[in-house]
């Protein structure tokens, strides 16, 4: 399935590096999400964009910076990360509620991030 | 308090067995409920939505009890390919543009030959 794609699939970075994660959805959705999944923890919602506007930021540290240039693309810019930020970062998309009541989110394959 | 609670398992069952997973949620305003499946090192994928009247999809049956804030998933005639982690998911009950979901930690199922 290629509805939601993410690049890179794996990333190793040092604490002083700057990198970006990219997500693209081909489903015609207008809401996009970033989640963090750490071992033995539930998915943690980081950011939500609806109609290209950020509507949710769950107290995420400023070293994570999202960008949503259009409804099909979402980025997560990373800088000065910590080793505890190592996790699987998942992007998801869904229809916005203005399109009708559908809450199903479709996930990309994720970027497995390791911070050294 | 966790928004969604699940028994993490693991559940190890023989092929052909029936297995049931349970989940409770804390937000009485939640309106949408789902079971997602996540294979090892893969992304979560929607297994089925859960409706108040209960719903069935082949070997999978989902039930919702709003009064008890309880959701269940029943898998009949387990297959080896059912081995995965099953995530209980509920929405936050708000009506903002996007659909905020809360995920449980998941229940790990292994079906044994």
PDB file of C-alpha atoms in Angstrom:
ATOM      1  CA  UNK A   1       0.000   0.000   0.000  1.00  0.00           C
ATOM      2  CA  UNK A   2       1.325   3.454  -0.837  1.00  0.00           C
ATOM      3  CA  UNK A   3      -1.460   5.637   0.567  1.00  0.00           C
ATOM      4  CA  UNK A   4       0.861   7.268   3.104  1.00  0.00           C
ATOM      5  CA  UNK A   5       4.600   7.256   2.538  1.00  0.00           C
ATOM      6  CA  UNK A   6       7.387   8.315   4.858  1.00  0.00           C
ATOM      7  CA  UNK A   7      11.066   8.977   4.272  1.00  0.00           C
ATOM      8  CA  UNK A   8      13.569   8.084   5.416  1.00  0.00           C
ATOM      9  CA  UNK A   9      12.568   4.727   6.840  1.00  0.00           C
ATOM     10  CA  UNK A  10      15.574   4.638   9.146  1.00  0.00           C
ATOM     11  CA  UNK A  11      17.625   7.521  10.516  1.00  0.00           C
ATOM     12  CA  UNK A  12      20.595   7.632  12.836  1.00  0.00           C
ATOM     13  CA  UNK A  13      21.670  11.059  14.004  1.00  0.00           C
ATOM     14  CA  UNK A  14      23.862  12.688  16.562  1.00  0.00           C
ATOM     15  CA  UNK A  15      22.551  15.080  19.153  1.00  0.00           C
ATOM     16  CA  UNK A  16      23.927  18.096  17.307  1.00  0.00           C
ATOM     17  CA  UNK A  17      22.520  17.177  13.883  1.00  0.00           C
ATOM     18  CA  UNK A  18      19.555  18.696  12.116  1.00  0.00           C
ATOM     19  CA  UNK A  19      17.380  16.397  10.053  1.00  0.00           C
ATOM     20  CA  UNK A  20      13.855  16.305   8.673  1.00  0.00           C
ATOM     21  CA  UNK A  21      11.285  13.559   8.350  1.00  0.00           C
ATOM     22  CA  UNK A  22       8.921  13.665   5.404  1.00  0.00           C
ATOM     23  CA  UNK A  23       5.408  12.317   5.030  1.00  0.00           C
ATOM     24  CA  UNK A  24       3.227  12.320   1.931  1.00  0.00           C
ATOM     25  CA  UNK A  25      -0.334  11.107   1.587  1.00  0.00           C
ATOM     26  CA  UNK A  26      -2.080  10.187  -1.665  1.00  0.00           C
ATOM     27  CA  UNK A  27      -5.543   9.625  -0.211  1.00  0.00           C
ATOM     28  CA  UNK A  28      -7.079  13.061  -0.704  1.00  0.00           C
ATOM     29  CA  UNK A  29      -7.196  13.617   3.054  1.00  0.00           C
ATOM     30  CA  UNK A  30      -6.939  17.025   4.667  1.00  0.00           C
ATOM     31  CA  UNK A  31      -5.820  16.194   8.191  1.00  0.00           C
ATOM     32  CA  UNK A  32      -2.349  14.897   9.024  1.00  0.00           C
ATOM     33  CA  UNK A  33      -0.712  13.753  12.239  1.00  0.00           C
ATOM     34  CA  UNK A  34       2.663  12.992  13.763  1.00  0.00           C
ATOM     35  CA  UNK A  35       2.887  10.265  16.410  1.00  0.00           C
ATOM     36  CA  UNK A  36       5.777   8.935  18.455  1.00  0.00           C
ATOM     37  CA  UNK A  37       5.865   5.254  19.370  1.00  0.00           C
ATOM     38  CA  UNK A  38       8.351   4.163  22.013  1.00  0.00           C
ATOM     39  CA  UNK A  39       8.796   0.636  23.271  1.00  0.00           C
ATOM     40  CA  UNK A  40       6.019  -0.551  25.597  1.00  0.00           C
ATOM     41  CA  UNK A  41       4.218   2.803  25.406  1.00  0.00           C
ATOM     42  CA  UNK A  42       1.061   3.742  23.545  1.00  0.00           C
ATOM     43  CA  UNK A  43       1.274   5.908  20.482  1.00  0.00           C
ATOM     44  CA  UNK A  44       1.747   9.507  21.586  1.00  0.00           C
ATOM     45  CA  UNK A  45       0.123  12.172  19.464  1.00  0.00           C
ATOM     46  CA  UNK A  46       2.624  14.959  18.796  1.00  0.00           C
ATOM     47  CA  UNK A  47       1.067  17.275  16.232  1.00  0.00           C
ATOM     48  CA  UNK A  48      -2.169  17.565  14.308  1.00  0.00           C
ATOM     49  CA  UNK A  49      -2.804  19.601  11.192  1.00  0.00           C
ATOM     50  CA  UNK A  50      -6.265  20.136   9.778  1.00  0.00           C
ATOM     51  CA  UNK A  51      -6.642  21.965   6.482  1.00  0.00           C
ATOM     52  CA  UNK A  52      -2.945  22.837   6.762  1.00  0.00           C
ATOM     53  CA  UNK A  53      -3.346  24.604  10.082  1.00  0.00           C
ATOM     54  CA  UNK A  54      -1.907  23.235  13.277  1.00  0.00           C
ATOM     55  CA  UNK A  55      -4.741  22.429  15.669  1.00  0.00           C
ATOM     56  CA  UNK A  56      -2.942  20.393  18.277  1.00  0.00           C
ATOM     57  CA  UNK A  57       0.456  20.434  19.912  1.00  0.00           C
ATOM     58  CA  UNK A  58       0.613  18.107  22.857  1.00  0.00           C
ATOM     59  CA  UNK A  59       3.366  19.928  24.733  1.00  0.00           C
ATOM     60  CA  UNK A  60       6.051  18.596  22.461  1.00  0.00           C
ATOM     61  CA  UNK A  61       9.578  19.940  23.068  1.00  0.00           C
ATOM     62  CA  UNK A  62      10.648  22.689  20.710  1.00  0.00           C
ATOM     63  CA  UNK A  63      13.436  20.518  19.324  1.00  0.00           C
ATOM     64  CA  UNK A  64      10.627  19.006  17.211  1.00  0.00           C
ATOM     65  CA  UNK A  65       9.220  21.430  14.660  1.00  0.00           C
ATOM     66  CA  UNK A  66       6.414  20.435  12.272  1.00  0.00           C
ATOM     67  CA  UNK A  67       5.656  21.949   8.905  1.00  0.00           C
ATOM     68  CA  UNK A  68       2.635  21.367   6.687  1.00  0.00           C
ATOM     69  CA  UNK A  69       3.072  23.202   3.387  1.00  0.00           C
ATOM     70  CA  UNK A  70      -0.056  21.649   1.829  1.00  0.00           C
ATOM     71  CA  UNK A  71      -2.626  19.005   2.584  1.00  0.00           C
ATOM     72  CA  UNK A  72      -0.526  16.232   1.046  1.00  0.00           C
ATOM     73  CA  UNK A  73       2.796  16.860   2.760  1.00  0.00           C
ATOM     74  CA  UNK A  74       3.946  16.968   6.339  1.00  0.00           C
ATOM     75  CA  UNK A  75       7.436  17.415   7.713  1.00  0.00           C
ATOM     76  CA  UNK A  76       8.983  17.010  11.130  1.00  0.00           C
ATOM     77  CA  UNK A  77      12.177  19.011  11.558  1.00  0.00           C
ATOM     78  CA  UNK A  78      14.543  17.701  14.195  1.00  0.00           C
ATOM     79  CA  UNK A  79      17.385  19.512  15.922  1.00  0.00           C
ATOM     80  CA  UNK A  80      19.495  18.933  19.022  1.00  0.00           C
ATOM     81  CA  UNK A  81      17.619  15.756  19.886  1.00  0.00           C
ATOM     82  CA  UNK A  82      18.275  13.619  22.941  1.00  0.00           C
ATOM     83  CA  UNK A  83      18.856   9.855  23.087  1.00  0.00           C
ATOM     84  CA  UNK A  84      15.423   9.419  24.709  1.00  0.00           C
ATOM     85  CA  UNK A  85      13.899  10.771  21.493  1.00  0.00           C
ATOM     86  CA  UNK A  86      14.855   7.513  19.780  1.00  0.00           C
ATOM     87  CA  UNK A  87      11.585   5.933  18.674  1.00  0.00           C
ATOM     88  CA  UNK A  88       9.383   5.106  15.725  1.00  0.00           C
ATOM     89  CA  UNK A  89       7.819   8.269  14.298  1.00  0.00           C
ATOM     90  CA  UNK A  90       4.579   7.621  12.500  1.00  0.00           C
ATOM     91  CA  UNK A  91       2.675   9.893  10.195  1.00  0.00           C
ATOM     92  CA  UNK A  92      -1.040   9.441   9.660  1.00  0.00           C
ATOM     93  CA  UNK A  93      -3.774  11.108   7.651  1.00  0.00           C
ATOM     94  CA  UNK A  94      -7.539  11.220   7.736  1.00  0.00           C
ATOM     95  CA  UNK A  95     -10.460  13.113   6.394  1.00  0.00           C
ATOM     96  CA  UNK A  96     -11.193  16.297   8.262  1.00  0.00           C
ATOM     97  CA  UNK A  97     -14.581  16.349   9.946  1.00  0.00           C
ATOM     98  CA  UNK A  98     -15.772  19.002   7.559  1.00  0.00           C
ATOM     99  CA  UNK A  99     -15.676  16.213   4.977  1.00  0.00           C
ATOM    100  CA  UNK A 100     -18.078  14.129   6.943  1.00  0.00           C
ATOM    101  CA  UNK A 101     -17.803  12.023  10.034  1.00  0.00           C
ATOM    102  CA  UNK A 102     -14.974   9.636   9.495  1.00  0.00           C
ATOM    103  CA  UNK A 103     -12.281   9.209  12.083  1.00  0.00           C
ATOM    104  CA  UNK A 104     -10.233   6.478  10.482  1.00  0.00           C
ATOM    105  CA  UNK A 105      -6.575   7.329  10.330  1.00  0.00           C
ATOM    106  CA  UNK A 106      -4.221   5.716   7.871  1.00  0.00           C
ATOM    107  CA  UNK A 107      -0.604   5.367   8.866  1.00  0.00           C
ATOM    108  CA  UNK A 108       2.639   5.537   6.996  1.00  0.00           C
ATOM    109  CA  UNK A 109       5.325   2.896   7.592  1.00  0.00           C
ATOM    110  CA  UNK A 110       7.170   5.138  10.023  1.00  0.00           C
ATOM    111  CA  UNK A 111      10.710   6.389  10.435  1.00  0.00           C
ATOM    112  CA  UNK A 112      12.780   4.513  12.977  1.00  0.00           C
ATOM    113  CA  UNK A 113      14.961   7.157  14.572  1.00  0.00           C
ATOM    114  CA  UNK A 114      18.042   6.503  16.650  1.00  0.00           C
ATOM    115  CA  UNK A 115      19.727   9.406  18.412  1.00  0.00           C
ATOM    116  CA  UNK A 116      23.291   8.738  19.486  1.00  0.00           C
TER     117      UNK A 116
ATOM    118  CA  UNK B   1      -5.017   7.779  34.504  1.00  0.00           C
ATOM    119  CA  UNK B   2      -4.583   6.254  31.049  1.00  0.00           C
ATOM    120  CA  UNK B   3      -7.139   7.171  28.423  1.00  0.00           C
ATOM    121  CA  UNK B   4      -7.243   3.614  27.105  1.00  0.00           C
ATOM    122  CA  UNK B   5      -6.255   0.515  29.061  1.00  0.00           C
ATOM    123  CA  UNK B   6      -5.573  -2.910  27.663  1.00  0.00           C
ATOM    124  CA  UNK B   7      -4.102  -6.125  29.001  1.00  0.00           C
ATOM    125  CA  UNK B   8      -0.672  -6.182  27.324  1.00  0.00           C
ATOM    126  CA  UNK B   9      -0.621  -9.978  27.218  1.00  0.00           C
ATOM    127  CA  UNK B  10       1.064 -11.825  25.673  1.00  0.00           C
ATOM    128  CA  UNK B  11      -1.682 -14.184  24.665  1.00  0.00           C
ATOM    129  CA  UNK B  12      -0.291 -17.437  23.266  1.00  0.00           C
ATOM    130  CA  UNK B  13      -3.016 -19.565  21.737  1.00  0.00           C
ATOM    131  CA  UNK B  14      -3.072 -22.635  19.476  1.00  0.00           C
ATOM    132  CA  UNK B  15      -4.338 -22.443  15.926  1.00  0.00           C
ATOM    133  CA  UNK B  16      -8.098 -22.718  15.795  1.00  0.00           C
ATOM    134  CA  UNK B  17      -8.626 -21.292  19.262  1.00  0.00           C
ATOM    135  CA  UNK B  18     -10.978 -18.459  20.130  1.00  0.00           C
ATOM    136  CA  UNK B  19      -9.407 -15.520  21.909  1.00  0.00           C
ATOM    137  CA  UNK B  20     -10.919 -12.365  23.374  1.00  0.00           C
ATOM    138  CA  UNK B  21      -9.320  -9.013  24.119  1.00  0.00           C
ATOM    139  CA  UNK B  22     -10.780  -6.360  26.344  1.00  0.00           C
ATOM    140  CA  UNK B  23     -10.235  -2.661  26.631  1.00  0.00           C
ATOM    141  CA  UNK B  24     -11.579   0.134  28.832  1.00  0.00           C
ATOM    142  CA  UNK B  25     -11.572   3.838  28.120  1.00  0.00           C
ATOM    143  CA  UNK B  26     -11.875   6.787  30.465  1.00  0.00           C
ATOM    144  CA  UNK B  27     -13.458   9.525  28.338  1.00  0.00           C
ATOM    145  CA  UNK B  28     -17.240   9.198  28.418  1.00  0.00           C
ATOM    146  CA  UNK B  29     -17.466  11.719  25.558  1.00  0.00           C
ATOM    147  CA  UNK B  30     -15.672   9.388  23.137  1.00  0.00           C
ATOM    148  CA  UNK B  31     -17.783   8.707  20.072  1.00  0.00           C
ATOM    149  CA  UNK B  32     -15.661   6.561  17.777  1.00  0.00           C
ATOM    150  CA  UNK B  33     -13.986   3.280  18.585  1.00  0.00           C
ATOM    151  CA  UNK B  34     -11.617   1.083  16.649  1.00  0.00           C
ATOM    152  CA  UNK B  35      -9.387  -1.919  16.755  1.00  0.00           C
ATOM    153  CA  UNK B  36      -6.100  -1.545  14.911  1.00  0.00           C
ATOM    154  CA  UNK B  37      -3.596  -4.274  14.234  1.00  0.00           C
ATOM    155  CA  UNK B  38       0.147  -3.699  14.317  1.00  0.00           C
ATOM    156  CA  UNK B  39       2.613  -6.279  13.087  1.00  0.00           C
ATOM    157  CA  UNK B  40       6.138  -6.308  14.405  1.00  0.00           C
ATOM    158  CA  UNK B  41       8.077  -3.247  13.179  1.00  0.00           C
ATOM    159  CA  UNK B  42       5.187  -2.154  10.971  1.00  0.00           C
ATOM    160  CA  UNK B  43       2.631   0.615  11.160  1.00  0.00           C
ATOM    161  CA  UNK B  44      -0.809   0.224  12.752  1.00  0.00           C
ATOM    162  CA  UNK B  45      -3.570  -0.737  10.314  1.00  0.00           C
ATOM    163  CA  UNK B  46      -7.284  -0.479  10.870  1.00  0.00           C
ATOM    164  CA  UNK B  47      -8.816  -3.853  11.639  1.00  0.00           C
ATOM    165  CA  UNK B  48     -12.373  -2.714  12.251  1.00  0.00           C
ATOM    166  CA  UNK B  49     -14.481   0.066  13.633  1.00  0.00           C
ATOM    167  CA  UNK B  50     -16.646  -0.733  16.636  1.00  0.00           C
ATOM    168  CA  UNK B  51     -20.324   0.171  16.636  1.00  0.00           C
ATOM    169  CA  UNK B  52     -22.783   0.326  19.507  1.00  0.00           C
ATOM    170  CA  UNK B  53     -24.789  -2.572  18.160  1.00  0.00           C
ATOM    171  CA  UNK B  54     -21.716  -4.731  17.829  1.00  0.00           C
ATOM    172  CA  UNK B  55     -20.307  -5.757  14.491  1.00  0.00           C
ATOM    173  CA  UNK B  56     -18.733  -8.743  12.860  1.00  0.00           C
ATOM    174  CA  UNK B  57     -16.223  -9.091  10.051  1.00  0.00           C
ATOM    175  CA  UNK B  58     -15.539 -12.696   9.218  1.00  0.00           C
ATOM    176  CA  UNK B  59     -13.822 -14.301  12.204  1.00  0.00           C
ATOM    177  CA  UNK B  60     -13.649 -11.004  14.098  1.00  0.00           C
ATOM    178  CA  UNK B  61     -16.417  -9.645  16.321  1.00  0.00           C
ATOM    179  CA  UNK B  62     -16.258  -6.319  18.139  1.00  0.00           C
ATOM    180  CA  UNK B  63     -18.528  -5.203  20.945  1.00  0.00           C
ATOM    181  CA  UNK B  64     -18.996  -1.850  22.654  1.00  0.00           C
ATOM    182  CA  UNK B  65     -20.551  -1.235  26.053  1.00  0.00           C
ATOM    183  CA  UNK B  66     -20.891   2.521  26.485  1.00  0.00           C
ATOM    184  CA  UNK B  67     -22.293   2.297  30.004  1.00  0.00           C
ATOM    185  CA  UNK B  68     -19.220   0.417  31.196  1.00  0.00           C
ATOM    186  CA  UNK B  69     -16.877   2.155  28.754  1.00  0.00           C
ATOM    187  CA  UNK B  70     -15.666  -1.205  27.618  1.00  0.00           C
ATOM    188  CA  UNK B  71     -14.711  -2.561  24.202  1.00  0.00           C
ATOM    189  CA  UNK B  72     -13.974  -6.126  23.219  1.00  0.00           C
ATOM    190  CA  UNK B  73     -12.586  -8.024  20.254  1.00  0.00           C
ATOM    191  CA  UNK B  74     -13.241 -11.710  19.687  1.00  0.00           C
ATOM    192  CA  UNK B  75     -11.201 -13.716  17.211  1.00  0.00           C
ATOM    193  CA  UNK B  76     -12.541 -17.124  16.262  1.00  0.00           C
ATOM    194  CA  UNK B  77     -10.635 -19.955  14.601  1.00  0.00           C
ATOM    195  CA  UNK B  78      -7.279 -18.238  15.100  1.00  0.00           C
ATOM    196  CA  UNK B  79      -4.801 -18.377  12.243  1.00  0.00           C
ATOM    197  CA  UNK B  80      -1.027 -18.082  12.390  1.00  0.00           C
ATOM    198  CA  UNK B  81      -1.391 -14.851  10.430  1.00  0.00           C
ATOM    199  CA  UNK B  82      -3.417 -13.338  13.279  1.00  0.00           C
ATOM    200  CA  UNK B  83      -0.214 -13.056  15.330  1.00  0.00           C
ATOM    201  CA  UNK B  84       0.214  -9.337  15.938  1.00  0.00           C
ATOM    202  CA  UNK B  85      -0.401  -6.619  18.488  1.00  0.00           C
ATOM    203  CA  UNK B  86      -4.003  -5.424  18.689  1.00  0.00           C
ATOM    204  CA  UNK B  87      -4.519  -1.775  19.581  1.00  0.00           C
ATOM    205  CA  UNK B  88      -7.703  -0.459  21.132  1.00  0.00           C
ATOM    206  CA  UNK B  89      -8.366   3.092  19.926  1.00  0.00           C
ATOM    207  CA  UNK B  90     -10.954   5.701  20.887  1.00  0.00           C
ATOM    208  CA  UNK B  91     -11.438   9.285  19.806  1.00  0.00           C
ATOM    209  CA  UNK B  92     -11.312  12.196  22.199  1.00  0.00           C
ATOM    210  CA  UNK B  93     -14.944  13.168  21.764  1.00  0.00           C
ATOM    211  CA  UNK B  94     -14.194  16.684  20.597  1.00  0.00           C
ATOM    212  CA  UNK B  95     -15.439  18.149  17.378  1.00  0.00           C
ATOM    213  CA  UNK B  96     -12.414  20.008  16.143  1.00  0.00           C
ATOM    214  CA  UNK B  97     -11.515  19.599  12.515  1.00  0.00           C
ATOM    215  CA  UNK B  98      -9.085  16.765  12.993  1.00  0.00           C
ATOM    216  CA  UNK B  99      -9.826  13.461  14.648  1.00  0.00           C
ATOM    217  CA  UNK B 100      -7.802  13.021  17.810  1.00  0.00           C
ATOM    218  CA  UNK B 101      -7.377   9.410  18.772  1.00  0.00           C
ATOM    219  CA  UNK B 102      -6.125   7.757  21.938  1.00  0.00           C
ATOM    220  CA  UNK B 103      -4.328   4.458  21.591  1.00  0.00           C
ATOM    221  CA  UNK B 104      -3.929   1.673  24.099  1.00  0.00           C
ATOM    222  CA  UNK B 105      -0.534   0.052  24.549  1.00  0.00           C
ATOM    223  CA  UNK B 106      -1.784  -2.978  22.663  1.00  0.00           C
ATOM    224  CA  UNK B 107      -2.314  -6.661  23.377  1.00  0.00           C
ATOM    225  CA  UNK B 108       0.223  -9.029  21.900  1.00  0.00           C
ATOM    226  CA  UNK B 109      -1.192 -12.209  20.355  1.00  0.00           C
ATOM    227  CA  UNK B 110       0.868 -15.170  19.208  1.00  0.00           C
ATOM    228  CA  UNK B 111      -0.913 -18.035  17.486  1.00  0.00           C
ATOM    229  CA  UNK B 112       1.029 -21.261  17.843  1.00  0.00           C
ATOM    230  CA  UNK B 113       0.967 -24.073  15.249  1.00  0.00           C
TER     231      UNK B 113
END
